[in-house]
PDB file of C-alpha atoms in Angstrom:
ATOM      1  CA  MET A   1       0.000   0.000   0.000  1.00 81.00           C
ATOM      2  CA  LEU A   2       1.014   3.583  -0.599  1.00 86.00           C
ATOM      3  CA  GLU A   3       0.694   6.305   1.986  1.00 89.00           C
ATOM      4  CA  VAL A   4      -0.257   9.587   0.292  1.00 93.00           C
ATOM      5  CA  GLU A   5      -0.238  12.591   2.596  1.00 95.00           C
ATOM      6  CA  ALA A   6      -0.306  16.337   2.789  1.00 96.00           C
ATOM      7  CA  LYS A   7       1.061  18.078   5.879  1.00 97.00           C
ATOM      8  CA  VAL A   8       0.636  21.722   6.884  1.00 97.00           C
ATOM      9  CA  ALA A   9       1.686  23.787   9.897  1.00 97.00           C
ATOM     10  CA  LEU A  10      -1.161  25.160  12.025  1.00 98.00           C
ATOM     11  CA  ASP A  11      -1.431  28.212  14.259  1.00 96.00           C
ATOM     12  CA  GLY A  12      -3.406  26.000  16.629  1.00 97.00           C
ATOM     13  CA  PRO A  13      -5.884  23.113  16.484  1.00 97.00           C
ATOM     14  CA  ASP A  14      -9.253  24.846  17.053  1.00 97.00           C
ATOM     15  CA  ALA A  15     -10.210  25.800  13.472  1.00 97.00           C
ATOM     16  CA  LEU A  16      -9.368  22.338  12.150  1.00 97.00           C
ATOM     17  CA  ARG A  17     -11.246  20.633  14.982  1.00 97.00           C
ATOM     18  CA  ALA A  18     -14.310  22.766  14.130  1.00 97.00           C
ATOM     19  CA  ALA A  19     -14.053  21.879  10.418  1.00 97.00           C
ATOM     20  CA  LEU A  20     -13.719  18.168  11.228  1.00 98.00           C
ATOM     21  CA  HIS A  21     -16.774  18.373  13.500  1.00 96.00           C
ATOM     22  CA  ARG A  22     -18.772  20.205  10.806  1.00 97.00           C
ATOM     23  CA  LEU A  23     -17.903  17.465   8.282  1.00 96.00           C
ATOM     24  CA  GLY A  24     -18.881  14.681  10.693  1.00 96.00           C
ATOM     25  CA  ALA A  25     -15.417  13.215  11.150  1.00 96.00           C
ATOM     26  CA  ALA A  26     -15.069  10.563  13.844  1.00 94.00           C
ATOM     27  CA  GLY A  27     -12.333  11.519  16.286  1.00 94.00           C
ATOM     28  CA  SER A  28     -10.418   9.765  19.029  1.00 92.00           C
ATOM     29  CA  PRO A  29      -8.778  11.210  22.146  1.00 93.00           C
ATOM     30  CA  ALA A  30      -5.278  12.649  21.870  1.00 96.00           C
ATOM     31  CA  LEU A  31      -2.492  10.181  22.653  1.00 96.00           C
ATOM     32  CA  ALA A  32       1.156  10.746  23.470  1.00 97.00           C
ATOM     33  CA  GLU A  33       3.415   8.974  20.988  1.00 96.00           C
ATOM     34  CA  GLU A  34       7.132   8.360  20.975  1.00 96.00           C
ATOM     35  CA  ASP A  35       8.785   7.457  17.695  1.00 95.00           C
ATOM     36  CA  ALA A  36      12.197   5.811  17.544  1.00 95.00           C
ATOM     37  CA  PHE A  37      13.887   5.834  14.133  1.00 94.00           C
ATOM     38  CA  PHE A  38      16.381   3.021  13.685  1.00 95.00           C
ATOM     39  CA  ILE A  39      19.706   2.990  11.895  1.00 92.00           C
ATOM     40  CA  HIS A  40      20.422  -0.142   9.846  1.00 95.00           C
ATOM     41  CA  PRO A  41      23.741  -1.807  10.705  1.00 93.00           C
ATOM     42  CA  GLU A  42      24.971  -1.959   7.071  1.00 95.00           C
ATOM     43  CA  ARG A  43      22.732   0.295   5.002  1.00 94.00           C
ATOM     44  CA  ASP A  44      22.164   4.053   5.106  1.00 92.00           C
ATOM     45  CA  LEU A  45      18.362   4.278   5.136  1.00 92.00           C
ATOM     46  CA  THR A  46      18.498   8.073   5.158  1.00 87.00           C
ATOM     47  CA  ALA A  47      20.545   8.151   1.938  1.00 89.00           C
ATOM     48  CA  SER A  48      17.963   5.943   0.205  1.00 93.00           C
ATOM     49  CA  ASP A  49      15.083   8.010   1.682  1.00 92.00           C
ATOM     50  CA  GLU A  50      13.794   5.062   3.692  1.00 94.00           C
ATOM     51  CA  ALA A  51      12.967   4.761   7.377  1.00 94.00           C
ATOM     52  CA  LEU A  52      12.330   2.131  10.013  1.00 97.00           C
ATOM     53  CA  ARG A  53      10.174   3.616  12.770  1.00 97.00           C
ATOM     54  CA  LEU A  54       8.979   2.124  16.028  1.00 98.00           C
ATOM     55  CA  ARG A  55       6.008   4.007  17.474  1.00 97.00           C
ATOM     56  CA  GLY A  56       4.981   3.428  21.056  1.00 97.00           C
ATOM     57  CA  SER A  57       1.672   4.700  22.397  1.00 95.00           C
ATOM     58  CA  ALA A  58      -0.618   3.555  25.208  1.00 90.00           C
ATOM     59  CA  GLY A  59       1.265   0.274  25.680  1.00 92.00           C
ATOM     60  CA  ARG A  60       1.067  -0.699  22.000  1.00 96.00           C
ATOM     61  CA  PHE A  61       3.734  -0.658  19.347  1.00 98.00           C
ATOM     62  CA  GLU A  62       3.858  -0.367  15.557  1.00 97.00           C
ATOM     63  CA  LEU A  63       6.978  -1.079  13.572  1.00 98.00           C
ATOM     64  CA  THR A  64       6.817   0.648  10.200  1.00 97.00           C
ATOM     65  CA  TYR A  65       9.019   0.516   7.126  1.00 97.00           C
ATOM     66  CA  LYS A  66       8.694   3.635   4.969  1.00 95.00           C
ATOM     67  CA  GLY A  67       9.951   3.322   1.412  1.00 94.00           C
ATOM     68  CA  PRO A  68      11.484   6.092  -0.694  1.00 94.00           C
ATOM     69  CA  ARG A  69       9.237   9.036  -1.565  1.00 90.00           C
ATOM     70  CA  GLN A  70       7.699   8.778  -5.002  1.00 88.00           C
ATOM     71  CA  VAL A  71       7.417  11.593  -7.502  1.00 82.00           C
ATOM     72  CA  GLY A  72       4.053  13.360  -7.407  1.00 80.00           C
ATOM     73  CA  ALA A  73       2.114  16.359  -6.203  1.00 79.00           C
ATOM     74  CA  TYR A  74       1.829  14.861  -2.701  1.00 86.00           C
ATOM     75  CA  LYS A  75       4.196  12.886  -0.521  1.00 87.00           C
ATOM     76  CA  ALA A  76       3.662   9.230  -1.423  1.00 89.00           C
ATOM     77  CA  ARG A  77       5.642   6.219  -0.281  1.00 92.00           C
ATOM     78  CA  GLU A  78       5.250   2.531   0.331  1.00 93.00           C
ATOM     79  CA  GLU A  79       4.432   1.805   3.958  1.00 93.00           C
ATOM     80  CA  ILE A  80       4.431  -1.567   5.713  1.00 95.00           C
ATOM     81  CA  THR A  81       3.350  -1.705   9.371  1.00 96.00           C
ATOM     82  CA  VAL A  82       3.354  -4.504  11.920  1.00 97.00           C
ATOM     83  CA  HIS A  83       1.400  -4.046  15.184  1.00 97.00           C
ATOM     84  CA  THR A  84       2.510  -5.700  18.409  1.00 96.00           C
ATOM     85  CA  ALA A  85       1.738  -5.550  22.114  1.00 95.00           C
ATOM     86  CA  ASP A  86       5.406  -6.283  22.872  1.00 96.00           C
ATOM     87  CA  ASP A  87       8.185  -3.723  22.429  1.00 97.00           C
ATOM     88  CA  PRO A  88      10.508  -5.111  19.699  1.00 98.00           C
ATOM     89  CA  THR A  89      13.416  -2.783  20.578  1.00 97.00           C
ATOM     90  CA  ALA A  90      15.532  -5.552  22.166  1.00 97.00           C
ATOM     91  CA  LEU A  91      15.057  -7.731  19.076  1.00 97.00           C
ATOM     92  CA  LEU A  92      16.097  -4.915  16.736  1.00 97.00           C
ATOM     93  CA  LEU A  93      19.142  -4.081  18.879  1.00 97.00           C
ATOM     94  CA  ALA A  94      20.175  -7.765  18.904  1.00 97.00           C
ATOM     95  CA  LEU A  95      20.069  -7.719  15.091  1.00 97.00           C
ATOM     96  CA  GLY A  96      22.475  -4.766  15.000  1.00 97.00           C
ATOM     97  CA  PHE A  97      20.023  -1.903  14.542  1.00 96.00           C
ATOM     98  CA  ARG A  98      20.423   1.131  16.766  1.00 93.00           C
ATOM     99  CA  VAL A  99      18.176   4.041  17.605  1.00 92.00           C
ATOM    100  CA  GLY A 100      19.177   7.157  15.695  1.00 88.00           C
ATOM    101  CA  VAL A 101      16.499   9.645  16.696  1.00 88.00           C
ATOM    102  CA  ARG A 102      13.569   9.761  19.115  1.00 90.00           C
ATOM    103  CA  LEU A 103      10.660  12.122  18.528  1.00 92.00           C
ATOM    104  CA  ARG A 104       7.733  12.895  20.865  1.00 93.00           C
ATOM    105  CA  LYS A 105       4.321  14.231  19.927  1.00 95.00           C
ATOM    106  CA  THR A 106       0.687  14.285  20.919  1.00 97.00           C
ATOM    107  CA  ARG A 107      -1.648  13.097  18.150  1.00 97.00           C
ATOM    108  CA  GLU A 108      -5.398  13.304  17.626  1.00 97.00           C
ATOM    109  CA  ARG A 109      -6.724  10.954  14.936  1.00 97.00           C
ATOM    110  CA  HIS A 110      -9.890  11.719  12.979  1.00 98.00           C
ATOM    111  CA  ARG A 111     -11.544   9.511  10.351  1.00 97.00           C
ATOM    112  CA  LEU A 112     -13.032  11.472   7.438  1.00 96.00           C
ATOM    113  CA  ALA A 113     -14.544   8.933   5.017  1.00 92.00           C
ATOM    114  CA  ALA A 114     -11.575   6.794   3.878  1.00 92.00           C
ATOM    115  CA  LEU A 115      -9.014   9.385   5.003  1.00 96.00           C
ATOM    116  CA  GLU A 116      -7.198   9.859   8.276  1.00 97.00           C
ATOM    117  CA  VAL A 117      -6.731  13.443   9.453  1.00 98.00           C
ATOM    118  CA  THR A 118      -4.354  13.957  12.338  1.00 98.00           C
ATOM    119  CA  ILE A 119      -3.764  16.986  14.497  1.00 98.00           C
ATOM    120  CA  ASP A 120      -0.251  16.769  15.900  1.00 98.00           C
ATOM    121  CA  HIS A 121       1.566  18.775  18.515  1.00 97.00           C
ATOM    122  CA  VAL A 122       5.260  17.958  18.083  1.00 94.00           C
ATOM    123  CA  GLU A 123       7.512  18.860  20.989  1.00 91.00           C
ATOM    124  CA  GLY A 124       9.713  21.788  20.055  1.00 88.00           C
ATOM    125  CA  LEU A 125       7.995  22.376  16.687  1.00 93.00           C
ATOM    126  CA  GLY A 126       4.333  23.221  17.289  1.00 95.00           C
ATOM    127  CA  TRP A 127       1.036  22.254  15.641  1.00 98.00           C
ATOM    128  CA  PHE A 128       0.559  20.388  12.357  1.00 98.00           C
ATOM    129  CA  ALA A 129      -2.191  18.659  10.416  1.00 98.00           C
ATOM    130  CA  GLU A 130      -1.783  15.652   8.165  1.00 98.00           C
ATOM    131  CA  VAL A 131      -4.367  14.397   5.699  1.00 98.00           C
ATOM    132  CA  GLU A 132      -3.529  10.846   4.667  1.00 96.00           C
ATOM    133  CA  ALA A 133      -4.888   8.193   2.334  1.00 95.00           C
ATOM    134  CA  MET A 134      -3.705   4.598   2.097  1.00 89.00           C
ATOM    135  CA  ALA A 135      -4.277   3.170  -1.376  1.00 87.00           C
ATOM    136  CA  ALA A 136      -2.825   1.131  -4.191  1.00 86.00           C
ATOM    137  CA  ASP A 137      -3.664   3.885  -6.700  1.00 87.00           C
ATOM    138  CA  ALA A 138      -1.600   7.022  -5.966  1.00 85.00           C
ATOM    139  CA  ARG A 139      -3.597   9.209  -8.371  1.00 87.00           C
ATOM    140  CA  ALA A 140      -6.949   8.430  -6.741  1.00 90.00           C
ATOM    141  CA  ALA A 141      -5.441   8.898  -3.274  1.00 92.00           C
ATOM    142  CA  GLU A 142      -4.003  12.290  -4.286  1.00 93.00           C
ATOM    143  CA  ALA A 143      -7.433  13.399  -5.536  1.00 94.00           C
ATOM    144  CA  SER A 144      -9.025  12.381  -2.211  1.00 95.00           C
ATOM    145  CA  VAL A 145      -6.371  14.197  -0.195  1.00 96.00           C
ATOM    146  CA  ARG A 146      -6.661  17.325  -2.365  1.00 95.00           C
ATOM    147  CA  ALA A 147     -10.478  17.386  -1.946  1.00 96.00           C
ATOM    148  CA  ALA A 148     -10.214  16.924   1.833  1.00 97.00           C
ATOM    149  CA  MET A 149      -7.628  19.687   2.116  1.00 97.00           C
ATOM    150  CA  ARG A 150     -10.084  22.003   0.346  1.00 97.00           C
ATOM    151  CA  GLU A 151     -13.057  20.945   2.514  1.00 97.00           C
ATOM    152  CA  LEU A 152     -11.026  21.415   5.690  1.00 98.00           C
ATOM    153  CA  GLY A 153      -9.828  24.882   4.680  1.00 97.00           C
ATOM    154  CA  LEU A 154      -6.189  23.756   4.604  1.00 97.00           C
ATOM    155  CA  ASP A 155      -5.529  24.089   0.872  1.00 95.00           C
ATOM    156  CA  ALA A 156      -4.277  27.698   1.111  1.00 94.00           C
ATOM    157  CA  ARG A 157      -1.598  26.785   3.662  1.00 96.00           C
ATOM    158  CA  PRO A 158       1.868  25.907   2.366  1.00 94.00           C
ATOM    159  CA  ARG A 159       2.518  22.188   2.456  1.00 94.00           C
ATOM    160  CA  VAL A 160       5.319  20.894   4.641  1.00 95.00           C
ATOM    161  CA  LEU A 161       7.317  18.342   2.665  1.00 91.00           C
ATOM    162  CA  GLU A 162       9.815  17.393   5.376  1.00 91.00           C
ATOM    163  CA  SER A 163       9.197  14.658   7.926  1.00 91.00           C
ATOM    164  CA  TYR A 164       8.885  15.603  11.585  1.00 91.00           C
ATOM    165  CA  VAL A 165      12.344  14.157  12.175  1.00 88.00           C
ATOM    166  CA  GLU A 166      13.834  16.326   9.415  1.00 88.00           C
ATOM    167  CA  LEU A 167      12.081  19.412  10.820  1.00 91.00           C
ATOM    168  CA  ALA A 168      13.121  18.691  14.400  1.00 85.00           C
ATOM    169  CA  LEU A 169      16.744  17.986  13.524  1.00 83.00           C
ATOM    170  CA  ALA A 170      16.950  21.151  11.408  1.00 88.00           C
ATOM    171  CA  ALA A 171      15.475  23.185  14.289  1.00 85.00           C
ATOM    172  CA  GLY A 172      17.646  21.522  16.943  1.00 80.00           C
ATOM    173  CA  ALA A 173      14.418  20.636  18.752  1.00 62.00           C
ATOM    174  CA  PRO A 174      14.810  18.721  22.019  1.00 60.00           C
ATOM    175  CA  ALA A 175      12.032  16.324  20.902  1.00 55.00           C
ATOM    176  CA  ALA A 176      14.411  14.871  18.315  1.00 59.00           C
ATOM    177  CA  ALA A 177      17.112  13.552  20.584  1.00 57.00           C
ATOM    178  CA  ARG A 178      19.878  11.779  18.681  1.00 59.00           C
ATOM    179  CA  GLU A 179      21.227   8.715  20.414  1.00 54.00           C
TER     180      GLU A 179
END
C-alpha cells in the first residue's frame, strides 16, 4: 500500500477541529506517541530516503518501514506496518540496529470517510495537520487528499514536505534527541 499525505503547519488546532466536527469526522482522544527511528547496521536508510520507525503509544507498538518518496504532487511512499503488544526494541538491537532519533508528539486521529486526518503537537515544533490516504492507486489517493484539504480549509496553507524528524533535527528541537 502507498501512503499519500499532505502536511501543513497550524497556528493552533481549534479551526481544524471545528471543520472536522462540521464534516462529521469521527475523532479519538489525543495520545502521546514516541517514535524511535532506527539505523540499519549496514545500510544508510536516510541516503535511500527510507525509514524504520517504532512508534509506542498507550502500551502498544507499531513497527513501520517507509519506502522512498515517489514523484508526485503529494508525498507518497510505500508503507508496511506490523502491530505488536510487545516492544521489539531488544530484538532490533540484537540484530544490529540502533536508535538514531527519538521524537515525541501528541496526536489526535480523525476519520473522514476513507481518510485519516491527524492533528499533531510535536515537541519543540508546534502544531501540524496531516491528511492521509492509504491506497494502491496514488492518483486516486491524491485526488481524495486534495479534496479533503479544500473541505477542511487547509488548501491555502503551504505544504510541509519534510518529515517531523527532518524538521526537528533542522530546528535543533529537544524532541528529536539523537542517540
